[in-house]
Amino acid sequence: MSEVSPISSSARPARPWRLAALLALVSIAGVAGPAVAQTPDDDERFTVIKAGKIITISGQEIRDGLIVLVNGKIRSVGRGIEYPLNARVIDARDRVVMPGLVDVGTRFGLPGYGRNGIFSQLTAADEFVWHAGMFDDLLDHGFTTIALVPAGGGIPGRALVTHTGGPAETRTLTSPGFIRIAAEKRVLRDALEKAKAEIEKVEKAKKDFEEKQKQEAAKKAAEAKAAPQSAPASAPASQPPASQPASAPASQPAFQPPPIDPAYQPLVDLIQKKDGVFAIIELNSPSDVLHTLQVLESFDIAHVFSLRNMPQSGFFEVASQLGEKKARLVMMPYADRMPSSVERILTIREMTKAGSTVAVTPPGDGLYERQIYLQRIAELVSEGWAREDALKAVTIEPMKVLGLDKRFGTIEKDKEADLIFLDGDPLAAGARVREVMIGGEIVHRVEGLE
Amino acid sequence: MRESRAWTMANAAANNRVTGVCNLRPRLVARRRLAVSAGIFLVAFASVAFVRNSSAADDLTYQDSQPSTQPQSQPASQPQTQPASRPHGEPESQPGERRRRRGEGRGPGGGPPATSSAPGSHPASASSTTTTSTSTSTSTTSKPAEEPDHYSAVINGRIHPVVGPEIARGTVLAKNGKIIAMGADIQLPIECDVIDAKGMWVYPGLVAAGAGGLHGGGAVEDTTDVFSSAQLMALAGGITTAIAGNDAAKLTYGSVDDIVIRRNLFVNLNLDNRERPKVRSDLERVRNYIRELKQFELEKPRKKDAKAPDKDWLKGPYEQYLKLLQHEATAVTNANRAEDLRAVADIARQFDFDLVIRGAYEGWLCAEELGRAPVSVIVTPRQQVNDNLRVRDERSMYPHGATIENAHRLSEHGVTVAVVPPTTAITVMGLAGRDLLHLNMEAGFAVRGGMSNEEALRTITIDAARVLGVDDRVGSLEAGKDADMIVCDGDILHYMTQVHYSVVNGRVAYDKTRSTLFAHIRPEGKPELPKFDDVWPRRLEWRE
């Protein structure tokens, strides 16, 4: 341990030069920080993390590197980078720094009851009330972003994607988020067909309306034709008769679409490919995969499959079918087994080989699986999953699923600084998260560790 | 004591099964994807045949490719006899026509060769003539996204079509899940999934006329778990079609396409002795209605005041009865005692509707009556009456006489017999060898009861399909039927026979070499045929 604890002083921004110099003095301890050069603007708050190892995900791992943050965003990553003297320095030379972990779909901290049926207008945000420390257990184990989902079967509603900490105003990331679908084949097909029928209903109403408008316009035109003959001189010069038909449609009532069943509105958006609307479809068995693929043949919707690949669920059987579709998958960190044999199969790797992209998320809603999440990943890596793939699958891939990969998921320029500081390699036994940074600020420190 | 003995017997049976199969003669199993070496093909095509007209050229190419697709291990005498012994395949012209179509791409009508096949229209110097012509013609067809035809074939097998004579060494060729040709010298298309059944026996997939747990409930095509172990085990037992609720459905392990064959197979009739008078009078009423309707239709042109019979009451069960009497539906009922069987057969005969009887323990006592009625039965040769009831009184409402000869006697009298095992589900409960995995063995027991091998085979294939009303699609190997077949290492009625491949809709649904299900049972070691000491009244003719 260095004398200066990581995070030293500062929950406050470094402003005056004097303080900067003092900070620099305090935190030197022989670190090669080629300082100064730039004159910082007042609205640019620099933070520098001196890390023992940086797992950037986007590129090589960097030993004894620097991460320069400006206002919570990453400006540069590397070794021997320049930064202003007044920058706040976080000494994490005995830490491994990597992007925060992501949980794609959990009920952590939410009540344990749900509803069955089509309720896609509801969101997890409706039942979510923030209270201080509710996600401390998750922060203890490195989760900086979670997607809270509504509970139940069918199409129970839409998710809330949120930070697990940090300032309230930037905490919520997406709401309403993706549509959670946990429906069996028939329910899903019926729901999508109903949504399609709603669209057709609106289109038909619009068509009828336009036809009616046309008829009325024709009627008016006929009347207008008749009018000048009867009173040709009475029209004032200021109102040329030619402008009347042009202004007439504007005065007419605008088209009022018939109301769409609110429970189906998000599905309608889904079918109409509205920007940012997508579904995560939960599948419990390989048979479900085939059934759902059959339904999706007739409905082109943006979707991600969330596979409940518990051991011995046999999802590797459908790897090729999913790979053909270049499916985007969310999976649990489990290996599978050939039925009636001891042969182990790394389902996640099989899926990737076949052409799918896989993000990993801890299963269930409980704390335990989140506590041992990195251990499970390490186990899979020891069974032959490539380390880089594994690290991507817990950071950037889930962010891609959530549509937040432009903002989070790696340590590179212009990404926001959601970082975790571990006291060892994340996939090594016994490594623990020590500090968690969200938005460039240390928001959580794990207590009670040596 | 009794339990433990049963356990020991079951174990002994299991051991016997394992060791016995281990001793079977090893058989060559090779699955090949026949992509005929393109170089030879094209050279032959370009240099020899291209000057001729294109259909002749195609034929020639096929003849060239033939030696490489089929092993040349046949003795010289065979080719001469085989063409004559091809009764089942479609006329010879059909494969040729197909070939021409493949060579020139699929025209919209799929009819005779397109005009583009004229020699002048080919690029004269093209080295890859076939590919060029195919690609151009597909690009000009109306549906370019159309999937290519899928061909699959089982070759070199000893084929038992069930209807029609055995083919000693032949090929079954299927296109898009339907059998298109069958016989001794079928020529395969270029792209074809091939199962080499050399030394193996090929049968139509078995049909389970009673089954549970193989498919999902409700809408079968939506709820079936197509990776369930029950389906896999049933396929390993040779079953490719089973009744699922009131539907007939296929065991499409690993695929959700084309599961259901036919919906609403039966109208369930309760014909026990309390209900019988009511049913009889209801049927009478419906029959009268039909007569009046006929009468009305005859009179309508002549009489002005002719009135159509009232039909408002034709609802619920009456609607079903109407369908029955008009032969639009089949009835099913449970009956076991001879007295009941006689009565229900009488009703079916009197009102002339198709009836399937489940159970029929005492059918052997009234086989004649059943044979005269429009009745088919689903029986279990190994059926035993329940000893626990301790009823020996013949007035008892329980059946008290079952015999292994039941299926044989019924079939002798012209009743269509489907055989099901005592337990119509895949289960590990109860005694070994009594569940659906041993459907074939149950038919073997029918042989023990006096049936011939051929007849017993029918009870689990074509006759079972007939009972379910799906014999137009499954149950035998014929051109035009579904490509549902099993390839096994011996007579399917023998208890040591293992199924090596189950093909459903032209797709391999079970492959013993790939599945871990019976990985512990390997056909290794020296062939040592088992000795049989039970010879009464007859036994399977086990090949030497």
CSV table of C-alpha atoms in Angstrom, one decimal, chain A residues 184-186 189 285-288 290-291 294 297 314 317-318 321 338-341 343, chain B residues 218-227 253-259 514-517:
chain,number,residue,atom,x,y,z
A,184,GLU,CA,-44.5,-18.9,-24.4
A,185,LYS,CA,-44.8,-19.3,-28.1
A,186,ARG,CA,-48.5,-18.9,-28.4
A,189,ARG,CA,-47.5,-14.8,-31.3
A,285,SER,CA,-35.0,-24.4,-23.2
A,286,PRO,CA,-33.5,-25.0,-26.6
A,287,SER,CA,-36.9,-26.0,-27.7
A,288,ASP,CA,-38.2,-22.5,-26.8
A,290,LEU,CA,-36.8,-23.0,-32.1
A,291,HIS,CA,-40.4,-22.2,-31.3
A,294,GLN,CA,-40.4,-19.7,-35.8
A,297,GLU,CA,-40.0,-15.5,-38.9
A,314,GLY,CA,-28.9,-28.3,-23.6
A,317,GLU,CA,-28.1,-28.0,-29.5
A,318,VAL,CA,-29.4,-24.8,-31.1
A,321,GLN,CA,-29.6,-22.1,-35.6
A,338,MET,CA,-23.7,-33.7,-22.8
A,339,PRO,CA,-26.7,-35.6,-21.6
A,340,SER,CA,-25.9,-38.9,-20.0
A,341,SER,CA,-22.2,-38.3,-20.1
A,343,GLU,CA,-18.4,-34.4,-21.2
B,218,GLY,CA,-52.8,-28.3,-26.1
B,219,ALA,CA,-51.6,-27.0,-29.4
B,220,VAL,CA,-48.9,-29.6,-30.0
B,221,GLU,CA,-46.9,-27.5,-32.5
B,222,ASP,CA,-46.6,-24.7,-29.9
B,223,THR,CA,-45.9,-26.6,-26.8
B,224,THR,CA,-43.8,-29.6,-27.7
B,225,ASP,CA,-40.3,-29.7,-26.2
B,226,VAL,CA,-38.4,-30.9,-29.3
B,227,PHE,CA,-35.3,-31.7,-27.2
B,253,TYR,CA,-36.5,-34.1,-32.4
B,254,GLY,CA,-34.5,-30.9,-32.9
B,255,SER,CA,-37.0,-29.2,-35.2
B,256,VAL,CA,-40.3,-27.5,-34.8
B,257,ASP,CA,-41.4,-27.8,-38.4
B,258,ASP,CA,-44.2,-30.1,-39.6
B,259,ILE,CA,-45.0,-31.6,-36.2
B,514,ARG,CA,-24.0,-39.1,-32.2
B,515,SER,CA,-26.3,-39.5,-29.4
B,516,THR,CA,-25.0,-40.3,-25.9
B,517,LEU,CA,-28.2,-42.2,-25.1
